[in-house]
C-alpha cells in the first residue's frame, strides 16, 4: 500500500487545478467544472483519511457520500442559473454578467 | 515502497486523474473539457477502489460521470457558439496560476516528507500522518452503509436533511431555468 501522503499529494494537485480553473476560465460552465474538481479533491482526502486513520468506523464513507449529494445539488442549481442567464442575456461568459456590478 | 500491483495502479490512476484534470482547465473546446472531466472522475473512482471503498467508487461513476457530467454536456450543447473567438482564459489567469501554484506547493511542504528534508519545522502536521494502512480492513458493505444511514444512533437526521436539500435544489432549478410565460 502506498503511504498516505501520496494520496494527499494527488488530492492537493486536483484541488490546485480546480482553483486555477475557477479563477481563470471565462465560461461559467468551465468554472463549474473547476468547482467539481475541487469537490472531488476534498472527497478523496476524506476517503483517504478514513482508510488510513480509522478504517473500522463507517463515518468517513458516509461523510463522503453526503458530499456527493451536495455536489449534485450544487451542479443542478448552478447549471440552471447558467441556463437562465443564457436565456436572458445570451452569454455564458462570467465577466459579461455584470448586472450587480457597481 | 515496493513496486507491486497496488503501487502501479495507484500511479496509473493518479496520472489519469491529474492529467485529465489539467486538460479540463486548459482545453479550448468545452466538449473536450467535459470528456476530460469524466476521465478525471473515473481516475478518482479508481483511487476509491484502491482505498477499499467500492461503494463510493460505484456512486462516483453513477452520480458524477453518469449524472453531473452528462448534465454539463447538456448545458454545453444548449449554450454552444457563444464564446466566439474570445480567449478561454480571462485577464487574470497568470495571477490565478500563481495562486494555484502557491496552494499546491504549500500543501506539498506541509504534507510530504519533502518538507521534513528541507528542515524548518514543516513536519508539525506531517509527522503524525500514518505511513501505512493498518492491515487489511473488512469491506464496508452497502448493507452496513444503508443501516448506518437510517438508524437512529447513526445518520438518519443528516440523511433526511439531505433529502430536503435535494428536493429544494430540484424545485429551485426548475423555477430558475423555466422560461417566462409573460
Short mmCIF file of C-alpha atoms in Angstrom, two decimals:
data_model
loop_
_atom_site.label_atom_id
_atom_site.label_comp_id
_atom_site.label_asym_id
_atom_site.label_seq_id
_atom_site.Cartn_x
_atom_site.Cartn_y
_atom_site.Cartn_z
CA UNK A 1 0.00 0.00 0.00
CA UNK A 2 1.32 3.43 -0.87
CA UNK A 3 1.80 5.88 2.03
CA UNK A 4 -0.98 8.32 2.85
CA UNK A 5 0.88 11.42 1.72
CA UNK A 6 0.84 10.24 -1.89
CA UNK A 7 -2.95 10.26 -1.90
CA UNK A 8 -2.84 13.68 -0.28
CA UNK A 9 -0.49 14.94 -3.00
CA UNK A 10 -2.89 13.75 -5.72
CA UNK A 11 -5.70 15.46 -3.88
CA UNK A 12 -3.68 18.67 -3.48
CA UNK A 13 -2.87 18.67 -7.18
CA UNK A 14 -6.50 18.16 -8.12
CA UNK A 15 -7.54 20.97 -5.78
CA UNK A 16 -4.96 23.35 -7.25
CA UNK A 17 -6.07 22.54 -10.79
CA UNK A 18 -9.65 23.25 -9.73
CA UNK A 19 -8.60 26.54 -8.14
CA UNK A 20 -6.87 27.58 -11.33
CA UNK A 21 -9.92 26.63 -13.39
CA UNK A 22 -12.31 28.54 -11.16
CA UNK A 23 -10.16 31.67 -11.10
CA UNK A 24 -9.11 31.82 -14.73
CA UNK A 25 -11.79 30.44 -17.07
CA UNK A 26 -14.21 32.76 -18.82
CA UNK A 27 -17.01 30.29 -19.46
CA UNK A 28 -19.29 29.77 -16.47
CA UNK A 29 -19.70 26.05 -17.21
CA UNK A 30 -15.92 25.65 -17.17
CA UNK A 31 -15.87 27.43 -13.80
CA UNK A 32 -18.41 24.88 -12.54
CA UNK A 33 -16.13 22.09 -13.77
CA UNK A 34 -13.33 23.58 -11.68
CA UNK A 35 -15.61 23.50 -8.65
CA UNK A 36 -16.33 19.83 -9.32
CA UNK A 37 -12.60 19.10 -9.42
CA UNK A 38 -12.16 20.84 -6.05
CA UNK A 39 -15.04 18.89 -4.51
CA UNK A 40 -13.52 15.66 -5.77
CA UNK A 41 -10.18 16.56 -4.22
CA UNK A 42 -11.88 17.15 -0.86
CA UNK A 43 -13.72 13.87 -1.15
CA UNK A 44 -10.56 11.97 -2.00
CA UNK A 45 -8.99 13.45 1.12
CA UNK A 46 -11.93 12.33 3.26
CA UNK A 47 -11.80 8.76 1.98
CA UNK A 48 -8.00 8.56 2.25
CA UNK A 49 -8.03 9.73 5.87
CA UNK A 50 -10.85 7.31 6.66
CA UNK A 51 -8.86 4.42 5.21
CA UNK A 52 -5.56 5.23 6.90
CA UNK A 53 -6.65 6.63 10.24
CA UNK A 54 -9.87 4.96 11.27
CA UNK A 55 -10.99 2.22 8.86
CA UNK A 56 -13.13 0.41 11.41
CA UNK A 57 -15.58 3.32 11.63
CA UNK A 58 -18.11 3.88 8.88
CA UNK A 59 -18.27 7.67 9.34
CA UNK A 60 -15.70 8.58 6.71
CA UNK A 61 -17.55 6.90 3.88
CA UNK A 62 -20.91 8.30 4.98
CA UNK A 63 -19.48 11.80 5.08
CA UNK A 64 -18.07 11.39 1.58
CA UNK A 65 -21.49 10.16 0.40
CA UNK A 66 -23.10 13.35 1.75
CA UNK A 67 -20.53 15.40 -0.15
CA UNK A 68 -21.69 13.61 -3.31
CA UNK A 69 -25.27 14.67 -2.67
CA UNK A 70 -24.32 18.28 -2.02
CA UNK A 71 -22.19 18.30 -5.17
CA UNK A 72 -25.12 17.01 -7.21
CA UNK A 73 -27.41 19.71 -5.80
CA UNK A 74 -24.77 22.37 -6.46
CA UNK A 75 -24.30 21.28 -10.08
CA UNK A 76 -28.06 21.24 -10.68
CA UNK A 77 -28.67 24.74 -9.36
CA UNK A 78 -25.50 26.11 -10.95
CA UNK A 79 -26.38 24.84 -14.40
CA UNK A 80 -29.96 26.08 -14.03
CA UNK A 81 -28.61 29.54 -13.19
CA UNK A 82 -26.30 29.45 -16.21
CA UNK A 83 -29.19 28.45 -18.49
CA UNK A 84 -31.40 31.22 -17.07
CA UNK A 85 -28.68 33.80 -17.69
CA UNK A 86 -28.18 32.44 -21.20
CA UNK A 87 -31.88 32.77 -21.99
CA UNK A 88 -31.98 36.37 -20.74
CA UNK A 89 -28.66 37.76 -21.91
CA UNK A 90 -27.33 35.25 -24.46
CA UNK A 91 -24.00 34.81 -22.78
CA UNK A 92 -22.28 32.27 -20.56
CA UNK A 93 -19.17 34.40 -20.02
CA UNK A 94 -18.89 35.16 -16.33
CA UNK A 95 -17.47 38.68 -16.73
CA UNK A 96 -20.27 39.74 -19.12
CA UNK A 97 -22.82 39.14 -16.39
CA UNK A 98 -22.28 42.41 -14.57
CA UNK A 99 -25.84 43.35 -13.64
CA UNK A 100 -24.95 43.56 -9.95
CA UNK A 101 -21.60 45.23 -10.52
CA UNK A 102 -21.40 48.78 -9.26
CA UNK B 1 7.62 1.39 -1.11
CA UNK B 2 7.99 -1.64 -3.33
CA UNK B 3 6.63 -1.74 -6.85
CA UNK B 4 3.69 -4.09 -6.52
CA UNK B 5 0.38 -4.00 -8.37
CA UNK B 6 -1.15 -1.59 -5.86
CA UNK B 7 1.58 0.98 -6.35
CA UNK B 8 1.44 0.63 -10.11
CA UNK B 9 -2.33 1.01 -10.27
CA UNK B 10 -2.12 3.95 -7.87
CA UNK B 11 0.35 5.67 -10.19
CA UNK B 12 -1.82 4.94 -13.23
CA UNK B 13 -4.97 6.31 -11.59
CA UNK B 14 -3.13 9.32 -10.16
CA UNK B 15 -1.67 10.18 -13.57
CA UNK B 16 -5.10 9.73 -15.15
CA UNK B 17 -6.74 11.99 -12.57
CA UNK B 18 -4.19 14.79 -12.71
CA UNK B 19 -3.55 14.62 -16.46
CA UNK B 20 -7.23 14.76 -17.32
CA UNK B 21 -7.72 17.42 -14.65
CA UNK B 22 -5.13 19.55 -16.42
CA UNK B 23 -6.97 19.01 -19.71
CA UNK B 24 -10.21 20.14 -18.04
CA UNK B 25 -8.86 23.56 -17.13
CA UNK B 26 -6.83 24.18 -20.28
CA UNK B 27 -8.65 22.74 -23.30
CA UNK B 28 -10.23 25.27 -25.67
CA UNK B 29 -13.14 23.05 -26.61
CA UNK B 30 -15.62 22.73 -23.74
CA UNK B 31 -16.75 19.41 -25.13
CA UNK B 32 -13.24 18.03 -24.73
CA UNK B 33 -13.06 19.61 -21.29
CA UNK B 34 -16.13 17.74 -20.07
CA UNK B 35 -14.87 14.47 -21.54
CA UNK B 36 -11.57 15.02 -19.70
CA UNK B 37 -13.60 15.73 -16.57
CA UNK B 38 -15.19 12.30 -16.97
CA UNK B 39 -11.75 10.69 -17.27
CA UNK B 40 -10.54 12.55 -14.21
CA UNK B 41 -13.58 11.48 -12.16
CA UNK B 42 -13.01 7.92 -13.34
CA UNK B 43 -9.45 8.09 -12.04
CA UNK B 44 -10.76 9.25 -8.67
CA UNK B 45 -13.16 6.28 -8.69
CA UNK B 46 -10.16 4.01 -9.25
CA UNK B 47 -8.42 5.61 -6.27
CA UNK B 48 -11.54 4.90 -4.19
CA UNK B 49 -11.28 1.23 -5.15
CA UNK B 50 -7.63 1.24 -4.04
CA UNK B 51 -8.78 2.76 -0.74
CA UNK B 52 -11.22 -0.15 -0.26
CA UNK B 53 -14.33 1.97 -0.74
CA UNK B 54 -16.09 0.13 -3.59
CA UNK B 55 -19.49 1.64 -2.78
CA UNK B 56 -18.15 5.17 -3.14
CA UNK B 57 -16.44 4.20 -6.39
CA UNK B 58 -19.76 2.96 -7.77
CA UNK B 59 -21.53 6.12 -6.60
CA UNK B 60 -18.78 8.20 -8.17
CA UNK B 61 -19.31 6.54 -11.53
CA UNK B 62 -23.10 6.66 -11.33
CA UNK B 63 -23.64 10.13 -9.88
CA UNK B 64 -20.64 12.09 -11.12
CA UNK B 65 -19.96 10.56 -14.52
CA UNK B 66 -23.49 9.36 -15.19
CA UNK B 67 -25.40 12.40 -13.98
CA UNK B 68 -23.35 15.53 -13.32
CA UNK B 69 -21.04 15.24 -16.34
CA UNK B 70 -23.96 14.41 -18.63
CA UNK B 71 -25.87 17.39 -17.21
CA UNK B 72 -22.87 19.56 -18.06
CA UNK B 73 -22.82 18.13 -21.58
CA UNK B 74 -26.45 19.18 -21.98
CA UNK B 75 -25.70 22.66 -20.68
CA UNK B 76 -22.74 22.98 -23.06
CA UNK B 77 -24.81 21.91 -26.04
CA UNK B 78 -27.63 24.29 -25.12
CA UNK B 79 -25.27 27.24 -24.85
CA UNK B 80 -22.95 26.49 -27.76
CA UNK B 81 -21.38 29.07 -30.07
CA UNK B 82 -21.50 31.89 -27.57
CA UNK B 83 -17.79 32.14 -26.87
CA UNK B 84 -16.86 33.12 -30.43
CA UNK B 85 -13.16 33.82 -30.85
CA UNK B 86 -12.56 35.10 -27.36
CA UNK B 87 -9.77 33.71 -25.27
CA UNK B 88 -10.85 30.91 -22.91
CA UNK B 89 -8.85 32.36 -20.02
CA UNK B 90 -9.53 35.79 -18.56
CA UNK B 91 -7.05 38.60 -18.00
CA UNK B 92 -6.08 37.48 -14.51
CA UNK B 93 -5.07 33.94 -15.47
CA UNK B 94 -1.42 34.44 -14.59
CA UNK B 95 -2.35 35.57 -11.10
CA UNK B 96 -4.64 32.57 -10.84
CA UNK B 97 -1.81 30.24 -11.85
CA UNK B 98 0.39 31.80 -9.17
CA UNK B 99 -2.32 31.33 -6.53
CA UNK B 100 -2.89 27.72 -7.54
CA UNK B 101 0.85 27.06 -7.53
CA UNK B 102 1.23 28.58 -4.06
CA UNK B 103 -1.63 26.43 -2.79
CA UNK B 104 -0.11 23.29 -4.32
CA UNK B 105 3.45 23.79 -3.14
CA UNK B 106 2.30 24.94 0.29
CA UNK B 107 0.32 21.73 0.69
CA UNK B 108 3.30 19.77 -0.64
CA UNK B 109 5.56 21.27 2.03
CA UNK B 110 3.10 20.51 4.80
CA UNK B 111 2.05 17.04 3.71
CA UNK B 112 5.07 15.29 2.28
CA UNK B 113 8.48 14.20 3.52
CA UNK B 114 9.94 16.87 1.22
CA UNK B 115 9.10 19.44 3.89
CA UNK B 116 10.97 17.43 6.51
CA UNK B 117 14.08 17.22 4.38
CA UNK B 118 14.13 20.96 3.80
CA UNK B 119 14.08 21.35 7.59
CA UNK B 120 12.36 24.30 9.18
CA UNK B 121 9.62 22.61 11.15
CA UNK B 122 7.20 21.87 8.34
CA UNK B 123 6.52 18.45 9.80
CA UNK B 124 4.24 19.54 12.63
CA UNK B 125 1.32 18.04 10.81
CA UNK B 126 3.07 15.53 8.57
CA UNK B 127 4.80 13.79 11.46
CA UNK B 128 1.53 12.46 12.78
CA UNK B 129 0.33 11.08 9.47
CA UNK B 130 0.19 7.29 9.41
CA UNK B 131 2.69 5.84 6.98
CA UNK B 132 0.73 2.79 6.08
CA UNK B 133 -2.79 1.49 6.37
CA UNK B 134 -3.20 -0.83 9.30
CA UNK B 135 -3.55 -4.28 7.87
CA UNK B 136 -6.49 -5.41 5.84
CA UNK B 137 -9.86 -3.89 6.60
CA UNK B 138 -13.13 -5.62 6.18
CA UNK B 139 -15.08 -4.31 3.28
CA UNK B 140 -17.72 -1.88 4.45
CA UNK B 141 -20.69 -3.36 2.70
CA UNK B 142 -23.60 -1.49 1.17
CA UNK B 143 -25.74 -3.20 3.78
CA UNK B 144 -23.78 -1.58 6.62
CA UNK B 145 -23.85 1.84 4.96
CA UNK B 146 -27.60 1.60 4.43
CA UNK B 147 -28.19 0.61 8.04
CA UNK B 148 -25.99 3.44 9.32
CA UNK B 149 -27.90 5.93 7.16
CA UNK B 150 -31.31 5.12 8.61
CA UNK B 151 -30.50 4.01 12.16
CA UNK B 152 -31.40 6.40 14.96
CA UNK B 153 -27.96 6.41 16.54
CA UNK B 154 -26.49 6.71 13.07
CA UNK B 155 -27.06 9.34 10.43
CA UNK B 156 -30.80 9.50 9.98
CA UNK B 157 -31.02 13.25 10.67
CA UNK B 158 -28.40 14.31 8.10
CA UNK B 159 -29.96 11.81 5.72
CA UNK B 160 -33.35 13.50 5.98
CA UNK B 161 -31.84 16.97 5.76
CA UNK B 162 -30.03 15.86 2.61
CA UNK B 163 -33.27 14.69 1.03
CA UNK B 164 -34.79 18.08 1.83
CA UNK B 165 -31.76 19.75 0.21
CA UNK B 166 -32.16 17.66 -2.94
CA UNK B 167 -35.85 18.49 -3.17
CA UNK B 168 -35.13 22.19 -2.68
CA UNK B 169 -32.39 22.08 -5.32
CA UNK B 170 -34.69 20.33 -7.79
CA UNK B 171 -37.55 22.80 -7.30
CA UNK B 172 -35.11 25.71 -7.39
CA UNK B 173 -33.54 24.51 -10.64
CA UNK B 174 -36.96 24.13 -12.28
CA UNK B 175 -38.08 27.59 -11.15
CA UNK B 176 -34.84 29.32 -12.14
CA UNK B 177 -34.44 27.71 -15.56
CA UNK B 178 -38.09 27.96 -16.59
CA UNK B 179 -38.87 30.24 -19.50
CA UNK B 180 -41.07 33.17 -18.64
CA UNK B 181 -44.63 32.91 -19.87
CA UNK B 182 -45.08 36.65 -19.92
#
